[in-house]
Amino acid sequence: MPMTAAHTARLLITCADRPGIVQAVSSFLYHHGANIISLDQYATEEQGGTYFMRVEFALDRLQEVRDVLTRSFGDTVAAQYQMSWQLTLVGDIKKVGILVSKYDHALLELLWRWSRGLLPCEITQVVSNHEDLRDAVERFGVPYHVVKVTKENKVEAEAEIHELMAGNDVLVLARYMQILSSEFVEKWSYRVINIHHSFLPAFVGADPYRQAYEKGVKLIGATAHYVTADLDQGPIIEQAVERVSHRYTVEDLRELGEDVERNVLTRAVRWHLEDRVIVHDNKTIVFD
Amino acid sequence: MPMTAAHTARLLITCADRPGIVQAVSSFLYHHGANIISLDQYATEEQGGTYFMRVEFALDRLQEVRDVLTRSFGDTVAAQYQMSWQLTLVGDIKKVGILVSKYDHALLELLWRWSRGLLPCEITQVVSNHEDLRDAVERFGVPYHVVKVTKENKVEAEAEIHELMAGNDVLVLARYMQILSSEFVEKWSYRVINIHHSFLPAFVGADPYRQAYEKGVKLIGATAHYVTADLDQGPIIEQAVERVSHRYTVEDLRELGEDVERNVLTRAVRWHLEDRVIVHDNKTIVFD
Amino acid sequence: MPMTAAHTARLLITCADRPGIVQAVSSFLYHHGANIISLDQYATEEQGGTYFMRVEFALDRLQEVRDVLTRSFGDTVAAQYQMSWQLTLVGDIKKVGILVSKYDHALLELLWRWSRGLLPCEITQVVSNHEDLRDAVERFGVPYHVVKVTKENKVEAEAEIHELMAGNDVLVLARYMQILSSEFVEKWSYRVINIHHSFLPAFVGADPYRQAYEKGVKLIGATAHYVTADLDQGPIIEQAVERVSHRYTVEDLRELGEDVERNVLTRAVRWHLEDRVIVHDNKTIVFD
Amino acid sequence: MPMTAAHTARLLITCADRPGIVQAVSSFLYHHGANIISLDQYATEEQGGTYFMRVEFALDRLQEVRDVLTRSFGDTVAAQYQMSWQLTLVGDIKKVGILVSKYDHALLELLWRWSRGLLPCEITQVVSNHEDLRDAVERFGVPYHVVKVTKENKVEAEAEIHELMAGNDVLVLARYMQILSSEFVEKWSYRVINIHHSFLPAFVGADPYRQAYEKGVKLIGATAHYVTADLDQGPIIEQAVERVSHRYTVEDLRELGEDVERNVLTRAVRWHLEDRVIVHDNKTIVFD
């Protein structure tokens, strides 16, 4: 962490749009001695829509004044504009738990970037329903837990995962092939990030790469999204595609698809960790 | 047309894969004095699949010997390997009819490239169900016909379009907002090219750009395909996407979508005109 | 122009970074009754760098109060922070003059988008050193002037161009094959936008597409930039590339290169017209 | 290696273009009982240019007949057409040596793909001028050698590297920060692959990412090429770019640049291993 991270914080705001919000927030920060590093805003309509803001600011002795600052902002600006908001310190490193099955491509990309200091988080543990990736994970010094999931033990298994993962700020499904129950998802609302393949058109059912091959698609892609009870329909954080041709075998499609998946998931996780994503009405505002 | 086009031809072949096909085709051409300019092939499996080939070759006095050459190929190589095949002369300029409604972006891109000599075809006429684009089309010296289509006159209208378009090699739907009947489509089997917007995920129903906006997609795209009786499900010729963000309004999405559409449609039409596309099992082999 | 454009304005600001700028600007706007529509900012360093801001705001009766508003901002906030700044009204449509030689691709893309209402400007005239494109331009209702340029008459020719173009806000070189003198360029400082092809690596000298072909590059591209006295080295506004292969002839490279050029130039011009570009230290800040 | 790889071979051919080459090659293969799996060809001109071909074919008992086949092809077809050619068996796994300094991104991408079976080769050893990456390499079971290079010992050091690397088919410079002598390069002619960053425009001298930042480029990229005596000017195998903006710090540019580098280098190495690259006149023909 650079020196500066210790006294840098981020404010994420959602509220009804009306005049004076920038003025109110920036005055609050100015009068508390903060220096605005970056400020992004977006409104859904020119007038009368919903307003979103992300402010990154620096403030000396931030750790000491954080409680006062937080309470004060809540009592004044946030109250006045009826904001949904959160204040996070860059110095409070987020804890990330990863769920995985047998595919290692997305997992290893995350671990590798994290080990190089390119993902600002602590990866606390990896939970899988299989033993396969234990070595690959433990090599990075990250604990690996196996929780077998069957039809019969699903409730208990999820309870165990929930307990293991307690204390994490966000969960990443790096090709976790189990469907999480809506009860589980609700407990981790907008704090579970998933990656799945995407095609034009979309294919329902088993073996989508074979379907893509049979349909002769010219692009294959991946979508990272927050998990909601509505499977694979949660708010999209990031997407990308690559060109393919009729010469790609099913196996070639899968290999390229995995490359897209690891890149897309990495970007989505990073943006989440940097507090760049706000969810509103089941879609995302990404201040990248 | 360059000098060489007058004596250049293309052979498109589909047959069951077995040893000796390249040898048979290239020997045939060699013994008729042809020089192979390019040769592409593809087989669906390493053994026992379907085999596809595109050969472009040059031959002096091609116009004079075409009938002999064609008959001879059919009687020997094609018969031996039970090929589906076609032999086209680059000098036989393909005739293209365009169907359009009110949007002009895809139409104008085609007309503009054609007027610059970048689309190797003759655009014979444009048929629309609206008057709106008459000036834009006639400016290029291309005839413009209006055929109104209603629920009541659909059969007669399609008959009129079919008659107007008779003599064309291929029809291009440059944002033609009427659904062609399966009877019409069958008469023009794999000779009608359509363009439509594409999203990840796909959206069914009205106003897809609004749906894309509401879903917060990060990519929007377009797909060019051959029209079959199964609406928008025909063999895909080409696809492309562009990145978007939450800042794009519905109108912005539409504008960018139109840019993608005109590029994708242009490439698809050009590949068709250059005999680069073979359809097999409802997917395309594109020798680009 | 939408209703709202009439009372929308944009403020572009450059100054030394220090605390309170957002607060000062937003308070100024708030107290004048303005509603901030969008706000972007950027600082070259976390502390002690240069600060840039683009604010778009709506204000009733904007036309009537513009002089008061402008003077007041200059006397207070701008003076206090020693800002370079400009206030532009969206309702003040910018005037654009285009310079062109014989290639029409970039010119036609601009004219076509403008004619569809997708370029927020008035294209006042086209000046060329050749007659070739007169028809193509006059068809859009835009005056076309020919100013022949030779070694001998260069000073007079540029004087004539300068006079013809007087009153325009920005000049666009849509493949204008004459080098403008540094005297001319200085008069139009950061108000002349040029497009040129770009390759990896760069090629110096004549016929760069042939050089690209001979070098076997796998990407070709284009760069749009402000013209400065240092030829083709002015601040870059936008760049893009496309993939190519050894199969591309010199002519194919040129054709694809022209497609990239027209897209890149269009984006650059549009961003300039929307006051999204600030030049600082010979590089651009583009608030897109 | 799939069952089929054991009896699959590839023929790469370069010769003066004249009629009958495809016929001669395919007849030769047919009469030896081979089945053509894929065939690509390219000629620099329609007539009288240079001709290139890549054929992949399957043949039972390939190992046993390889010598006869090779001799026979050389004595007949190759002799008749004065071909430069090579016949490689897919079953003869190529040996790859990697040279690296301190950056690990390109190295790890290669090792990771190789460990997953996605790079068809044997990575025999890694040689570096630093100790830093020993653990990262040995973890994959690959030997790691350090050869310090100084101005004084350059000749001896290169001799040592040459000896260590003897027996490899190709060397990959995965960010090796030493310049190889032209003597060394000539011994490994077109068998050393390098990766370097690429910018539009190109920057000469130290710290190119800082120069790119100061110039405000909107794209950064990477180029993989064969190493020749003319530094960084050898035949280009592959290139790619990514978009950047003024918001990217020098560090951000470097990080993204490394991502592009590892992807581009991986593709280039893979194409080389699959015998897809022919060098001619200092440019590449890539049959991808």
PDB file of C-alpha atoms in Angstrom, chain A residues 37-120:
ATOM      1  CA  ILE A  37      -8.646  13.210  -5.381  1.00  0.00           C
ATOM      2  CA  SER A  38     -11.324  12.135  -7.818  1.00  0.00           C
ATOM      3  CA  LEU A  39     -15.025  12.703  -8.202  1.00  0.00           C
ATOM      4  CA  ASP A  40     -17.401  10.912 -10.542  1.00  0.00           C
ATOM      5  CA  GLN A  41     -21.109  11.402 -10.763  1.00  0.00           C
ATOM      6  CA  TYR A  42     -23.975  10.232 -12.869  1.00  0.00           C
ATOM      7  CA  ALA A  43     -27.694  10.938 -12.981  1.00  0.00           C
ATOM      8  CA  THR A  44     -30.214   8.739 -14.742  1.00  0.00           C
ATOM      9  CA  GLU A  45     -32.115  11.743 -16.085  1.00  0.00           C
ATOM     10  CA  GLU A  46     -31.238  15.377 -16.636  1.00  0.00           C
ATOM     11  CA  GLN A  47     -33.839  16.231 -14.033  1.00  0.00           C
ATOM     12  CA  GLY A  48     -35.713  14.220 -11.465  1.00  0.00           C
ATOM     13  CA  GLY A  49     -33.759  10.991 -11.810  1.00  0.00           C
ATOM     14  CA  THR A  50     -31.511   9.124  -9.442  1.00  0.00           C
ATOM     15  CA  TYR A  51     -28.110  10.537  -8.647  1.00  0.00           C
ATOM     16  CA  PHE A  52     -24.877   8.594  -8.011  1.00  0.00           C
ATOM     17  CA  MET A  53     -21.507   9.842  -6.840  1.00  0.00           C
ATOM     18  CA  ARG A  54     -18.108   8.390  -6.059  1.00  0.00           C
ATOM     19  CA  VAL A  55     -15.611  10.650  -4.339  1.00  0.00           C
ATOM     20  CA  GLU A  56     -12.094   9.696  -3.390  1.00  0.00           C
ATOM     21  CA  PHE A  57     -10.449  12.054  -0.944  1.00  0.00           C
ATOM     22  CA  ALA A  58      -7.345  12.373   1.182  1.00  0.00           C
ATOM     23  CA  LEU A  59      -7.381  13.483   4.808  1.00  0.00           C
ATOM     24  CA  ASP A  60      -4.627  13.578   7.407  1.00  0.00           C
ATOM     25  CA  ARG A  61      -5.169  11.499  10.537  1.00  0.00           C
ATOM     26  CA  LEU A  62      -7.997   9.730   8.765  1.00  0.00           C
ATOM     27  CA  GLN A  63      -7.991   6.708  11.089  1.00  0.00           C
ATOM     28  CA  GLU A  64      -8.434   8.913  14.124  1.00  0.00           C
ATOM     29  CA  VAL A  65     -11.278  11.018  12.755  1.00  0.00           C
ATOM     30  CA  ARG A  66     -13.150   8.393  10.790  1.00  0.00           C
ATOM     31  CA  ASP A  67     -15.886   7.869  13.369  1.00  0.00           C
ATOM     32  CA  VAL A  68     -16.482  11.554  13.804  1.00  0.00           C
ATOM     33  CA  LEU A  69     -16.420  12.099  10.057  1.00  0.00           C
ATOM     34  CA  THR A  70     -18.802   9.231   9.379  1.00  0.00           C
ATOM     35  CA  ARG A  71     -21.280  10.288  12.048  1.00  0.00           C
ATOM     36  CA  SER A  72     -21.119  13.894  10.987  1.00  0.00           C
ATOM     37  CA  PHE A  73     -21.717  13.106   7.314  1.00  0.00           C
ATOM     38  CA  GLY A  74     -24.657  10.880   8.209  1.00  0.00           C
ATOM     39  CA  ASP A  75     -26.231  13.513  10.416  1.00  0.00           C
ATOM     40  CA  THR A  76     -25.874  16.392   8.010  1.00  0.00           C
ATOM     41  CA  VAL A  77     -25.444  15.885   4.245  1.00  0.00           C
ATOM     42  CA  ALA A  78     -26.719  12.315   4.046  1.00  0.00           C
ATOM     43  CA  ALA A  79     -29.734  13.124   6.173  1.00  0.00           C
ATOM     44  CA  GLN A  80     -30.563  16.258   4.232  1.00  0.00           C
ATOM     45  CA  TYR A  81     -30.526  14.476   0.861  1.00  0.00           C
ATOM     46  CA  GLN A  82     -31.791  11.095   2.138  1.00  0.00           C
ATOM     47  CA  MET A  83     -28.783   9.333   0.734  1.00  0.00           C
ATOM     48  CA  SER A  84     -27.867   5.670   0.605  1.00  0.00           C
ATOM     49  CA  TRP A  85     -24.158   5.903   1.179  1.00  0.00           C
ATOM     50  CA  GLN A  86     -21.032   4.220   2.392  1.00  0.00           C
ATOM     51  CA  LEU A  87     -17.664   5.531   3.469  1.00  0.00           C
ATOM     52  CA  THR A  88     -14.738   3.156   3.097  1.00  0.00           C
ATOM     53  CA  LEU A  89     -11.092   3.650   3.953  1.00  0.00           C
ATOM     54  CA  VAL A  90      -8.595   2.483   1.389  1.00  0.00           C
ATOM     55  CA  GLY A  91      -6.496   1.362   4.337  1.00  0.00           C
ATOM     56  CA  ASP A  92      -9.199  -1.097   5.418  1.00  0.00           C
ATOM     57  CA  ILE A  93      -8.133  -3.935   3.170  1.00  0.00           C
ATOM     58  CA  LYS A  94     -11.168  -5.924   2.007  1.00  0.00           C
ATOM     59  CA  LYS A  95     -11.309  -9.643   2.741  1.00  0.00           C
ATOM     60  CA  VAL A  96     -12.108 -11.908  -0.168  1.00  0.00           C
ATOM     61  CA  GLY A  97     -13.201 -15.542  -0.082  1.00  0.00           C
ATOM     62  CA  ILE A  98     -13.159 -17.586  -3.264  1.00  0.00           C
ATOM     63  CA  LEU A  99     -15.448 -20.473  -4.169  1.00  0.00           C
ATOM     64  CA  VAL A 100     -14.273 -22.826  -6.877  1.00  0.00           C
ATOM     65  CA  SER A 101     -14.938 -26.303  -8.263  1.00  0.00           C
ATOM     66  CA  LYS A 102     -12.428 -27.928 -10.622  1.00  0.00           C
ATOM     67  CA  TYR A 103     -11.561 -25.331 -13.256  1.00  0.00           C
ATOM     68  CA  ASP A 104      -8.491 -23.397 -12.178  1.00  0.00           C
ATOM     69  CA  HIS A 105      -8.140 -20.640 -14.797  1.00  0.00           C
ATOM     70  CA  ALA A 106     -10.145 -17.911 -13.068  1.00  0.00           C
ATOM     71  CA  LEU A 107      -8.844 -18.861  -9.635  1.00  0.00           C
ATOM     72  CA  LEU A 108      -5.184 -18.790 -10.645  1.00  0.00           C
ATOM     73  CA  GLU A 109      -5.524 -15.449 -12.385  1.00  0.00           C
ATOM     74  CA  LEU A 110      -6.915 -13.949  -9.193  1.00  0.00           C
ATOM     75  CA  LEU A 111      -4.245 -15.546  -6.996  1.00  0.00           C
ATOM     76  CA  TRP A 112      -1.441 -14.561  -9.326  1.00  0.00           C
ATOM     77  CA  ARG A 113      -2.495 -10.916  -9.564  1.00  0.00           C
ATOM     78  CA  TRP A 114      -3.076 -10.793  -5.850  1.00  0.00           C
ATOM     79  CA  SER A 115       0.379 -12.252  -5.156  1.00  0.00           C
ATOM     80  CA  ARG A 116       1.897  -9.494  -7.290  1.00  0.00           C
ATOM     81  CA  GLY A 117       0.059  -6.768  -5.378  1.00  0.00           C
ATOM     82  CA  LEU A 118      -2.309  -6.011  -8.240  1.00  0.00           C
ATOM     83  CA  LEU A 119      -5.526  -6.868  -6.400  1.00  0.00           C
ATOM     84  CA  PRO A 120      -5.985  -4.598  -3.352  1.00  0.00           C
TER      85      PRO A 120
END
